[in-house]
Amino acid sequence: MKVSVVSTFKNPHSCRHCSGIHLDLDVRRPKLLCFWCDFDGVPKGTSHGQYICEQCTREFFIRDNTEHHFTLKLGYDVEGIRDAAEEGCELYSWVWRGISREDSLKKGKYRVELYGWKTRGGRDGLGLMVRVFDGVTGERVPVLVANGVGELNVYAFEGDAAGVYTSCRPYVRDVRSEESMGFARGCLRGCLEGHTWCRTDQIIEIDMPRRPVGVLGGERVEYGDIPSRVLDLGRLDEPRLRLVETWEEGEELLGRISRGGFVALSYCWGGDQRAKLLSENLDAYKRSIDPLSLDQTLQDAIWVARQVGFQYLWIDALCIIQDNLDGFGTNPDKAFEITRMASYYGRATLTILAASASAAAEGFLAPRAFSPFRTGPVCVLLRNHDTKDIIGTVYLVEEHPSTPAEPITTRGWTLQESLLSRRILVFAQRQLYWSCVNSFAGAGGDVTVLTDRMIPGRRSLVEGVYPVGSLIDTSTTAQWGVIVEEYTRRFLGQEGDKLWAVGALAEQIVKVGRARGEKKRYVAGLLIDEEDKKSWLSALMWRPVDPGRKRPRRYRAPTWSWAGVNGEVRVGRLQNEEPAVVEDWGVEFAAKGAEYGALKPGAWLRLRGTVMTAEEVGRYGVVVWVKSDNSAMVLFQSFEPCDSPVDRSKWTALSDQPLWELKILEDSPEDKEAIMTTLANSDFQSMLLLIALDVWHTQGVAGILVERGAGEGQFLSREDGLCQGSP
């Protein structure tokens, strides 16, 4: 009977089938094309480390002209690979998963090997993929085996000679270890000294210089960006914990924070906390705070901040008065402090992100449990292809294709906290990671050195945790669309926090837009361009993913805003001209001056455009309720050509069949009931307002269902939902 053994880096897989296999390294100089003489061949090296054309001697401006090619030749044919896999060899099991998908490989003689390559100068990860050769002719067989299995990553321990050729390292499970803290300090130092992008919270254009000439000088925090209150942690050799009100303490304290910076904590509350700042304990906290009275996540954050060299720490529970937490603007201190979130997270020198903890009581510094790999680690010796000398030991690993979501990425408040931050230490379920505007890295894994993020490209090593600067290549409207869709997938503990919890991020996007010369305006969760009337209509064309979610119990936003419904939404994007226009609007803020926060009831919007009564809808169309996964957006497209999609002269039936099919995506169950009542009773004055031509990249016209307001011709609410249809 086979006994299943979980392989680890300390106890890697090695069996009689794979123990004698070597990974061969072949160092080559590739061919280069000379644009002066059209010479196509291997360049010639000089004693000065230059590379010149063999024919015309012109210099190639390259630092390094070597490539590392890695080959692992398997000792079995296809039948032998199958037998080894059935006996439990992890390496051959991985290969067989790919080969078994190709029926053509199950017959005949084939030679299989693993192959990978990289440039010598790039100290990044190394992956191996499968390739197949005809066993008789030696020619490569063009089969897509790799599509079925992906690739094996090549890992090595730090200090092993093989580590020169790959940066993949075993995960560091102890996030409290000196290895993890050394990684954190090294990333912080490298970013402070060499990342121009990370010195600003407003990356306006992608062509802004990433790196300085030389080393950057010390970073300073502007006085206006320093939080109203911070925790004074003392020093490692003389720790203390007390709350300080920065402007009350005066110039000396402000100067120290400006020069030394401060840290912010992003975490999940997960319910109420044991200790938090209240009006009644403010004076006591300014004298001293007992660390043991705090929840474990807060204690852990204090320890980490001290370890990476900071004296001042901002934590919302201890730096914002937490009286009356209903989210509807009845806590003036909270209302004021939330308006400064963009500064607190955007200008903090570092953000500690407790990604692995779902509640403040859990903490985030406990050693991580081992998570088995899908394949391996398989122990293999790396050797020189030419001399056959052993270089070192490597480990072949296949990661699981997906990892569990970090608890922090399911909470609404924490989205803007990570997106606004310039530098983040991410304490994830697997290990410690670094993410900044310019780069990312992990204490272990496939990226262990600060690696410049490619834009567009991989946003983060931890899904859902990245700075907003990674979206720099897109318009501010597109950035806001990404943010809204991500934000509405998350959970909020208080219904009234819907607009508060994304307000600082909205403020940041508006600032970036204005820096780009755009006249952006934020209205009830919608991002509007005051010079582009189409932006209003595009913003209105959102739809709920799950129409079965009920609306909030209390007023939170107008019906025409996505913030007025619960659950995930999708945003619309207009492509062509629109037959409607927004003429005027009005909102009233719940807290004075908090234009990015909660609203008082009564927000309104006036649109002018072509309308159709519910009676006409019932006479000429068939109503169909659309499931949330149906994104087709075609409405009132006539059977015969017409000059305008909204030409009423063509709205007559050509046969006994309806001219169109009206598809409706209701915003909530209550709205569906209202629509059905309206369509069944011609006395109701609901109207179908045609909003846009071509939404979500399809042809046709789309609109919203509205209720007639008190004023003639004013349609003040989106009581029912989004409509769509097709002929």
XYZ file of C-alpha atoms in Angstrom:
727
model
C 0.000 0.000 0.000
C 1.347 3.458 -0.963
C 1.770 5.834 1.969
C 1.219 9.485 1.133
C 4.008 11.670 2.528
C 3.814 15.466 2.404
C 7.024 16.835 0.935
C 8.688 19.900 2.474
C 11.946 21.753 1.874
C 13.372 20.027 4.944
C 12.108 16.653 3.716
C 11.895 16.981 -0.099
C 10.687 14.272 -2.439
C 13.362 11.983 -3.875
C 12.795 8.424 -5.080
C 14.467 5.795 -7.224
C 12.888 7.282 -10.330
C 14.098 10.879 -9.949
C 17.097 10.750 -7.575
C 19.621 10.291 -10.397
C 18.304 13.147 -12.573
C 20.316 16.372 -12.924
C 19.351 19.874 -13.998
C 22.035 20.923 -16.480
C 23.118 24.573 -16.851
C 24.398 25.672 -20.250
C 25.785 29.228 -20.525
C 25.468 30.617 -24.057
C 26.018 33.823 -25.953
C 23.006 34.431 -28.185
C 23.046 35.822 -31.697
C 22.491 39.555 -32.153
C 21.560 41.553 -35.251
C 23.788 44.510 -36.188
C 21.676 47.295 -37.659
C 24.734 48.845 -39.345
C 25.940 45.914 -41.458
C 23.108 43.371 -41.040
C 25.463 40.856 -39.441
C 23.418 38.219 -37.616
C 25.545 36.160 -35.268
C 27.311 35.826 -31.934
C 29.068 39.096 -30.988
C 32.709 39.231 -30.048
C 33.784 40.040 -26.512
C 36.630 42.455 -25.680
C 39.031 42.708 -22.752
C 37.052 45.731 -21.514
C 33.847 43.746 -21.145
C 32.294 45.163 -24.306
C 30.532 43.243 -27.079
C 31.221 44.230 -30.674
C 30.006 43.140 -34.093
C 32.195 40.392 -35.561
C 31.954 42.024 -38.999
C 32.015 45.837 -38.624
C 33.327 46.024 -34.995
C 30.596 48.470 -33.890
C 29.729 48.132 -30.206
C 26.521 46.517 -28.958
C 25.266 48.579 -26.025
C 24.437 45.696 -23.686
C 25.707 44.993 -20.174
C 25.723 41.221 -20.448
C 25.559 38.939 -23.429
C 24.972 35.559 -21.843
C 21.907 33.404 -21.449
C 21.434 30.578 -18.996
C 19.699 27.545 -20.458
C 18.490 24.810 -18.104
C 17.660 21.290 -19.260
C 16.428 18.321 -17.233
C 16.402 15.161 -19.361
C 14.084 12.453 -18.118
C 15.328 8.891 -18.076
C 12.095 7.265 -19.272
C 10.003 7.152 -22.391
C 6.265 7.896 -22.202
C 5.406 4.432 -20.913
C 8.091 4.657 -18.232
C 6.852 8.105 -17.200
C 3.375 6.668 -16.698
C 4.696 3.771 -14.604
C 6.814 6.080 -12.405
C 3.824 8.354 -11.896
C 1.665 5.400 -10.834
C 4.325 4.451 -8.279
C 4.070 7.886 -6.695
C 7.033 9.852 -8.081
C 6.000 13.512 -7.776
C 8.183 14.705 -10.640
C 6.933 12.103 -13.111
C 3.346 12.559 -11.871
C 3.563 16.224 -12.823
C 4.934 15.385 -16.283
C 2.325 12.647 -16.828
C -0.534 15.051 -16.095
C 0.504 16.989 -19.170
C 1.379 14.085 -21.444
C -1.808 12.163 -20.674
C -3.834 15.024 -22.181
C -2.208 14.396 -25.565
C -3.508 11.151 -27.117
C -0.873 11.362 -29.850
C 1.907 10.888 -27.263
C 0.536 7.656 -25.826
C 1.787 5.680 -28.817
C 5.274 5.630 -30.320
C 8.674 6.561 -28.925
C 9.199 10.037 -27.555
C 11.870 11.745 -25.452
C 10.657 14.201 -22.833
C 12.632 16.891 -21.040
C 12.071 20.000 -18.934
C 13.529 23.258 -20.151
C 13.911 26.877 -19.049
C 16.124 29.869 -19.739
C 16.895 33.369 -18.469
C 19.433 36.108 -18.944
C 22.379 36.108 -16.616
C 21.770 39.681 -15.509
C 18.230 39.034 -14.278
C 18.221 37.565 -10.776
C 14.589 36.628 -11.013
C 12.792 33.317 -10.656
C 13.286 30.335 -12.921
C 10.534 28.092 -14.295
C 10.752 24.823 -16.215
C 8.280 23.686 -18.869
C 7.790 20.387 -20.724
C 8.959 19.855 -24.276
C 8.824 16.626 -26.322
C 11.088 15.184 -29.033
C 10.616 12.321 -31.478
C 12.597 9.368 -30.150
C 13.737 8.338 -33.647
C 14.395 11.574 -35.574
C 15.189 13.758 -32.575
C 12.947 16.513 -33.923
C 10.830 18.503 -31.512
C 7.160 17.544 -31.434
C 4.854 20.620 -31.465
C 2.461 19.637 -28.677
C 1.147 22.027 -26.049
C 1.866 19.838 -23.042
C 2.761 22.852 -20.924
C -0.772 24.236 -21.276
C -2.025 21.365 -19.159
C 0.471 21.585 -16.305
C 2.018 25.061 -16.323
C 5.589 25.141 -15.072
C 7.773 24.004 -12.195
C 9.517 26.776 -10.268
C 13.153 26.204 -9.359
C 13.915 27.081 -5.719
C 17.243 27.245 -3.882
C 18.313 28.099 -0.343
C 20.096 31.377 0.321
C 23.826 30.656 0.525
C 23.721 27.654 -1.798
C 25.766 28.216 -4.977
C 22.692 27.305 -7.030
C 20.945 30.371 -5.611
C 22.920 32.581 -8.002
C 20.764 31.300 -10.869
C 17.296 31.695 -9.342
C 15.781 34.081 -6.801
C 13.061 31.606 -5.735
C 13.477 30.832 -2.034
C 11.543 28.718 0.490
C 8.753 30.641 2.185
C 9.656 32.202 5.522
C 6.872 30.900 7.764
C 8.045 32.732 10.891
C 7.026 36.332 10.193
C 8.438 37.391 13.564
C 11.925 36.029 12.795
C 14.985 38.160 12.201
C 14.972 36.894 8.623
C 11.509 38.396 8.077
C 12.296 41.639 9.887
C 15.597 41.938 8.015
C 13.654 41.543 4.775
C 11.285 44.332 5.890
C 14.087 46.711 6.833
C 15.962 45.984 3.603
C 12.924 46.665 1.407
C 12.147 49.882 3.282
C 15.727 51.093 2.952
C 15.887 50.220 -0.764
C 12.608 52.033 -1.422
C 13.516 55.164 0.560
C 16.866 55.452 -1.173
C 15.959 54.511 -4.743
C 12.250 54.843 -5.621
C 11.215 58.240 -6.942
C 7.664 57.040 -7.578
C 7.238 56.143 -3.921
C 7.970 59.691 -2.779
C 4.580 60.909 -3.985
C 1.000 59.743 -3.550
C 0.074 61.203 -6.942
C 1.658 59.317 -9.830
C 0.216 61.442 -12.601
C 1.707 59.850 -15.712
C 3.535 56.582 -16.367
C 6.549 58.371 -17.884
C 7.465 60.010 -14.557
C 11.073 58.977 -13.687
C 11.140 55.858 -11.494
C 14.634 56.214 -10.068
C 16.937 59.087 -9.107
C 20.486 59.750 -10.209
C 22.293 58.542 -7.109
C 20.649 58.057 -3.710
C 17.548 59.982 -2.632
C 17.851 62.243 0.385
C 15.788 61.926 3.539
C 12.018 61.932 3.165
C 9.929 64.437 5.085
C 6.250 64.453 5.959
C 4.558 67.798 5.474
C 3.108 69.195 8.714
C -0.360 69.304 7.139
C -0.237 65.544 6.484
C 0.678 64.574 10.053
C -2.288 62.921 11.851
C -4.107 64.815 14.599
C -3.145 62.053 17.036
C -0.480 59.338 16.972
C 0.857 56.752 19.395
C 4.299 57.470 20.839
C 6.080 54.085 21.051
C 9.329 55.307 22.579
C 12.502 53.499 21.509
C 13.542 49.850 21.462
C 15.766 50.396 24.482
C 13.231 52.641 26.222
C 9.709 51.629 25.143
C 6.576 53.484 26.169
C 3.034 53.788 24.869
C 0.940 56.923 25.039
C -1.354 58.960 22.821
C -0.134 62.375 21.693
C -2.162 65.136 20.061
C 0.361 66.404 17.565
C -0.671 70.025 17.229
C -1.092 70.359 20.981
C 2.500 69.199 21.578
C 3.930 71.860 19.278
C 6.756 72.409 16.824
C 9.286 70.038 18.378
C 7.045 66.967 18.057
C 5.872 67.932 14.551
C 9.503 68.270 13.485
C 10.404 64.809 14.815
C 7.468 63.184 13.016
C 8.231 65.116 9.823
C 11.846 63.916 9.781
C 11.360 60.382 11.117
C 7.990 59.613 9.543
C 5.150 57.542 10.958
C 3.510 54.154 10.382
C -0.184 53.440 9.798
C -1.974 50.163 10.566
C -4.551 48.584 8.246
C -6.487 45.673 9.800
C -9.889 44.056 10.306
C -11.760 45.016 13.444
C -13.913 41.875 13.295
C -16.291 43.233 15.919
C -15.777 45.586 18.832
C -12.358 45.947 20.456
C -11.244 45.519 24.061
C -9.703 48.987 24.158
C -10.439 52.011 22.003
C -10.331 55.777 22.280
C -13.442 57.350 23.774
C -14.159 60.852 24.976
C -14.048 59.589 28.556
C -10.558 57.998 28.360
C -8.808 60.552 26.112
C -6.890 62.195 28.977
C -5.883 58.832 30.458
C -4.541 57.589 27.101
C -2.461 60.754 26.788
C -0.718 59.818 30.020
C -0.158 56.125 29.293
C -1.720 53.081 27.643
C -1.292 49.554 28.969
C -0.184 47.455 25.938
C -1.718 44.316 27.444
C -5.152 45.967 27.420
C -5.069 46.091 23.613
C -6.194 43.412 21.177
C -3.377 41.231 19.838
C -3.284 42.800 16.354
C -2.604 46.213 17.875
C 0.113 44.773 20.129
C 1.705 43.084 17.109
C 1.661 46.318 15.104
C 3.449 48.157 17.923
C 6.154 45.447 17.965
C 6.651 45.576 14.172
C 6.803 49.384 14.080
C 9.564 49.362 16.676
C 11.458 46.590 14.857
C 11.595 48.531 11.587
C 12.699 51.695 13.378
C 9.654 53.916 13.934
C 8.570 55.803 17.038
C 5.135 56.975 15.900
C 2.190 54.813 14.886
C -1.355 55.660 13.758
C -4.170 53.195 14.571
C -7.772 54.235 13.992
C -9.173 52.604 17.152
C -6.720 54.524 19.359
C -6.375 57.761 17.383
C -10.013 58.515 16.433
C -12.670 58.983 19.107
C -14.958 55.982 18.646
C -18.199 57.261 20.237
C -21.446 56.655 18.254
C -20.176 54.353 15.519
C -23.272 54.295 13.314
C -21.582 55.653 10.203
C -24.263 58.265 9.516
C -22.278 61.324 10.529
C -23.229 61.645 14.201
C -19.605 61.397 15.412
C -17.955 64.740 14.539
C -14.426 63.562 15.394
C -14.775 60.529 13.148
C -16.340 62.630 10.399
C -13.382 65.030 10.487
C -10.690 62.349 10.726
C -12.133 60.333 7.844
C -11.768 63.360 5.581
C -7.998 63.119 6.260
C -7.596 59.411 5.491
C -6.017 60.156 2.115
C -3.238 62.045 3.933
C -2.834 59.502 6.728
C -2.383 56.444 4.521
C -1.085 58.325 1.482
C 1.681 60.125 3.381
C 2.517 57.505 6.025
C 6.106 56.375 5.565
C 4.919 52.771 5.833
C 1.643 50.882 6.228
C 1.505 47.640 8.222
C -1.233 45.480 6.688
C -2.483 42.670 8.940
C -3.841 40.700 5.978
C -4.074 37.281 7.667
C -6.200 38.314 10.663
C -9.993 38.438 10.347
C -10.369 40.134 13.737
C -8.267 42.430 15.914
C -8.177 39.805 18.666
C -6.324 37.285 16.466
C -2.998 39.033 15.918
C -0.854 38.484 12.839
C 2.625 37.395 14.033
C 2.029 33.723 14.827
C 4.163 31.272 12.767
C 2.422 30.358 9.524
C 1.139 26.812 9.074
C 2.789 24.854 6.270
C 0.690 24.806 3.116
C 1.551 21.772 0.929
C 2.524 22.404 -2.669
C 0.690 20.766 -5.531
C 3.988 19.145 -6.575
C 7.240 18.859 -4.630
C 9.559 20.092 -3.454
C 11.525 17.603 -5.563
C 15.259 17.613 -4.777
C 17.536 17.794 -7.851
C 21.261 18.567 -8.271
C 22.249 21.480 -10.531
C 25.369 20.793 -12.604
C 27.451 22.430 -15.323
C 26.437 21.134 -18.745
C 29.987 21.083 -20.124
C 32.120 19.976 -17.153
C 29.429 17.953 -15.347
C 30.589 19.581 -12.081
C 27.893 19.848 -9.390
C 26.995 23.497 -8.671
C 24.441 23.054 -5.886
C 20.998 21.771 -4.939
C 17.684 23.041 -6.276
C 14.077 22.117 -5.528
C 11.332 21.821 -8.143
C 7.963 23.124 -6.954
C 4.494 23.537 -8.445
C 2.326 25.983 -6.553
C -1.419 25.520 -6.196
C -3.156 27.547 -8.930
C -5.150 29.528 -6.386
C -4.683 30.487 -2.760
C -7.356 31.410 -0.179
C -8.273 35.084 -0.083
C -6.697 37.085 2.705
C -9.347 38.077 5.285
C -8.452 41.750 4.932
C -9.326 41.706 1.221
C -12.963 40.924 2.080
C -13.511 44.116 4.123
C -14.644 47.414 2.642
C -12.645 49.865 4.739
C -9.318 48.216 4.024
C -9.486 48.655 0.235
C -8.671 52.350 0.290
C -6.123 51.830 3.042
C -3.961 49.647 0.806
C -4.655 51.517 -2.433
C -3.694 54.863 -0.875
C -0.525 53.564 0.788
C 2.839 54.096 -0.880
C 4.708 51.329 0.969
C 3.061 48.278 2.528
C 4.329 45.432 4.706
C 1.794 42.681 4.020
C 1.539 40.033 6.750
C -0.245 37.404 4.651
C -1.348 33.865 5.513
C 1.756 32.379 3.891
C 4.539 34.824 4.834
C 5.614 38.497 4.797
C 5.473 40.493 1.553
C 6.475 43.982 0.463
C 4.478 46.151 -1.938
C 5.199 49.741 -2.907
C 4.241 51.974 -5.814
C 7.390 50.967 -7.693
C 8.089 47.354 -6.688
C 7.082 44.186 -4.839
C 8.872 41.250 -3.219
C 8.383 38.392 -0.764
C 10.524 37.117 2.096
C 10.379 33.814 0.184
C 8.628 32.494 -2.902
C 9.194 33.236 -6.574
C 10.037 36.963 -6.196
C 12.431 37.677 -3.316
C 14.238 40.791 -4.532
C 12.628 44.199 -5.080
C 11.185 43.821 -8.560
C 9.823 46.745 -10.556
C 6.155 46.218 -11.307
C 5.292 46.175 -14.996
C 2.388 48.473 -15.871
C 0.110 47.038 -17.059
C 1.045 43.721 -15.494
C 1.062 41.840 -12.218
C -0.269 44.213 -9.570
C 0.784 42.376 -6.457
C 2.089 39.147 -4.947
C -0.967 39.172 -2.647
C -4.311 39.231 -4.470
C -6.302 42.393 -3.732
C -3.433 44.306 -2.076
C -1.726 46.895 -4.258
C -1.197 50.683 -4.470
C -3.446 52.702 -6.746
C -0.321 53.741 -8.658
C -0.410 50.346 -10.386
C -3.448 51.623 -12.334
C -1.557 54.647 -13.653
C -1.751 53.517 -17.275
C -5.557 53.904 -17.315
C -7.834 56.947 -17.224
C -9.156 58.122 -13.885
C -12.648 57.055 -14.983
C -11.406 53.525 -15.670
C -9.507 53.528 -12.368
C -12.683 54.444 -10.514
C -14.592 51.697 -12.315
C -12.042 49.106 -11.139
C -12.260 50.483 -7.612
C -16.089 50.454 -7.480
C -16.309 46.868 -8.711
C -13.635 45.724 -6.237
C -15.103 47.729 -3.347
C -18.679 46.497 -3.777
C -17.480 42.885 -3.520
C -16.380 43.586 0.046
C -18.193 43.564 3.370
C -18.955 46.525 5.637
C -19.865 46.169 9.298
C -21.941 49.374 9.308
C -24.414 50.161 6.499
C -23.805 53.863 6.907
C -20.095 53.495 6.084
C -20.719 52.800 2.387
C -19.575 56.227 1.175
C -17.257 56.992 4.086
C -15.148 53.885 3.543
C -14.224 54.801 -0.030
C -14.253 58.591 0.300
C -10.513 59.103 0.777
C -9.845 57.044 -2.320
C -12.372 59.074 -4.307
C -10.643 62.263 -3.153
C -7.304 60.888 -4.335
C -8.652 59.970 -7.794
C -10.160 63.448 -8.153
C -6.775 65.010 -7.268
C -4.982 62.857 -9.832
C -7.567 63.794 -12.451
C -7.160 67.485 -11.760
C -3.372 67.123 -11.905
C -3.888 65.653 -15.390
C -5.896 68.715 -16.381
C -9.306 67.058 -15.956
C -12.228 68.685 -14.152
C -13.305 65.720 -12.052
C -16.165 65.892 -9.569
C -17.353 63.286 -7.070
C -21.125 63.066 -6.618
C -22.762 60.407 -4.423
C -20.264 57.707 -5.385
C -20.112 58.667 -9.078
C -16.987 60.137 -10.695
C -17.983 62.880 -13.112
C -16.030 64.973 -15.597
C -17.592 68.431 -15.601
C -16.404 69.013 -19.174
C -17.705 65.677 -20.480
C -21.480 65.323 -20.242
C -21.225 61.712 -21.352
C -19.414 60.877 -18.102
C -22.656 61.393 -16.164
C -24.557 58.912 -18.285
C -21.744 56.373 -18.207
C -21.678 56.615 -14.417
C -25.430 56.024 -14.251
C -25.271 52.767 -16.204
C -24.137 50.545 -13.320
C -26.049 47.360 -12.557
C -26.172 44.989 -9.571
C -24.657 41.538 -9.957
C -27.239 40.064 -7.589
C -30.623 41.833 -7.901
C -31.874 39.666 -5.024
C -30.062 41.806 -2.451
C -32.383 44.155 -0.565
C -31.731 47.863 -0.277
C -30.325 49.233 3.019
C -32.786 49.873 5.809
C -31.867 53.551 6.113
C -31.199 56.113 3.408
C -27.580 55.947 2.316
C -27.486 57.323 -1.223
C -29.925 58.230 -4.016
C -31.401 55.443 -6.110
C -29.317 56.504 -9.110
C -26.081 55.756 -7.228
C -24.547 52.280 -6.800
C -24.060 53.210 -3.152
C -27.838 53.016 -2.754
C -27.881 49.219 -3.128
C -26.153 46.359 -1.330
C -23.770 43.921 -2.961
C -21.488 43.841 -5.968
C -22.119 46.047 -9.006
C -20.767 46.309 -12.541
C -20.125 49.684 -14.107
C -21.095 50.657 -17.651
C -18.941 52.320 -20.282
C -20.444 54.325 -23.140
C -18.964 54.039 -26.610
C -21.130 56.272 -28.816
C -23.288 59.384 -28.593
C -26.105 59.576 -26.073
C -29.702 60.821 -26.529
C -29.967 62.254 -22.999
C -28.242 64.948 -20.959
C -27.859 65.683 -17.248
C -29.009 69.247 -16.655
C -28.645 69.670 -12.906
C -28.141 67.804 -9.639
C -27.991 68.378 -5.909
C -26.700 66.600 -2.784
C -26.386 67.564 0.881
C -23.510 66.212 2.981
C -24.203 64.484 6.284
C -21.189 66.200 7.868
C -20.297 69.798 7.077
C -17.668 70.035 4.363
C -17.361 66.241 3.994
C -18.036 66.065 0.245
C -16.543 62.570 0.071
C -18.601 61.190 2.938
C -22.193 60.241 3.776
C -25.234 62.120 2.447
C -28.470 63.402 3.880
C -31.718 62.218 2.237
C -32.957 64.186 -0.750
C -30.190 63.990 -3.346
C -31.618 64.639 -6.804
C -30.711 64.529 -10.475
C -32.434 66.145 -13.485
C -32.025 64.539 -16.911
C -33.504 65.516 -20.259
C -34.014 62.954 -22.986
C -36.402 60.741 -24.909
C -38.875 58.878 -22.724
C -41.457 56.173 -23.162
C -44.318 55.419 -20.808
C -44.779 52.085 -19.126
C -48.030 51.727 -21.069
C -46.122 51.892 -24.365
C -43.667 49.305 -23.076
C -46.525 46.940 -22.350
C -48.179 47.582 -25.713
C -45.169 47.104 -27.983
C -42.740 44.969 -26.028
C -42.318 41.777 -24.049
C -40.803 42.130 -20.555
C -38.066 39.652 -19.636
C -36.303 39.511 -16.271
C -32.593 39.076 -16.838
C -30.231 37.086 -14.640
C -27.233 38.952 -13.282
C -24.743 37.129 -15.516
C -26.439 38.363 -18.705
C -24.547 41.470 -19.743
C -26.042 41.904 -23.240
C -27.089 45.523 -23.650
C -29.262 45.918 -26.758
C -32.463 47.937 -26.542
C -35.081 49.008 -29.082
C -33.095 48.083 -32.172
C -35.680 48.264 -34.964
C -36.371 45.463 -37.443
C -36.099 47.965 -40.307
C -33.477 50.720 -40.790
C -34.238 54.069 -39.222
C -32.414 57.356 -38.950
C -32.285 57.288 -35.164
C -32.450 54.473 -32.584
C -35.004 56.622 -30.750
C -37.156 57.462 -33.799
C -40.697 56.903 -32.497
C -42.099 56.627 -36.029
C -40.550 53.171 -36.222
C -42.021 52.037 -32.903
C -44.919 50.141 -34.502
C -45.310 46.413 -34.768
C -44.475 45.013 -38.218
C -46.290 41.753 -37.535
C -48.056 39.934 -34.771
C -44.685 39.584 -33.030
C -43.477 42.260 -30.614
C -41.093 44.793 -32.121
C -38.659 44.338 -29.285
C -37.955 42.384 -26.150
C -37.483 44.569 -23.088
C -34.973 43.107 -20.670
C -34.894 44.483 -17.164
C -32.180 44.162 -14.510
C -33.839 45.269 -11.314
C -31.760 46.852 -8.543
C -33.496 44.942 -5.724
C -36.515 42.699 -5.026
C -38.522 45.754 -3.952
C -37.802 47.394 -7.292
C -38.874 44.334 -9.263
C -42.224 44.365 -7.485
C -42.645 48.075 -8.264
C -41.840 47.524 -11.946
C -44.354 44.685 -12.244
C -47.051 46.808 -10.619
C -46.312 49.727 -12.932
C -46.335 47.650 -16.108
C -49.658 46.102 -15.138
C -51.362 49.447 -14.434
C -51.330 52.226 -17.042
C -52.346 54.771 -14.386
C -48.835 54.663 -12.963
C -46.534 57.284 -14.437
C -43.280 55.362 -14.658
C -41.173 56.258 -17.652
C -38.419 54.534 -19.562
C -35.669 57.138 -20.061
C -33.344 56.317 -22.942
C -29.848 57.056 -21.701
C -27.188 55.762 -24.008
C -26.270 54.224 -27.305
C -23.946 51.239 -26.950
C -23.128 50.169 -23.422
C -20.686 47.366 -22.549
C -19.388 47.193 -26.149
C -22.644 46.137 -27.825
C -24.977 47.913 -30.237
C -28.321 49.396 -29.300
C -29.846 51.777 -26.786
C -30.022 51.436 -23.016
C -31.944 53.295 -20.374
C -33.211 53.473 -16.808
C -36.699 53.292 -15.398
C -37.672 56.444 -13.525
C -40.601 57.767 -11.504
C -42.165 61.140 -12.264
C -41.266 63.704 -9.622
C -43.216 66.602 -8.222
C -42.125 68.996 -10.971
C -43.330 68.516 -14.541
C -40.705 66.760 -16.605
C -38.418 66.073 -13.643
C -37.443 62.465 -13.072
C -35.816 62.410 -9.710
C -35.279 58.773 -8.855
C -34.097 55.484 -10.246
C -36.735 53.567 -8.344
C -36.808 50.520 -10.524
C -33.609 49.589 -12.252
C -31.654 49.338 -15.437
C -33.377 48.232 -18.612
C -32.079 46.624 -21.729
C -33.576 44.819 -24.660
C -33.159 43.221 -28.057
C -35.243 42.748 -31.169
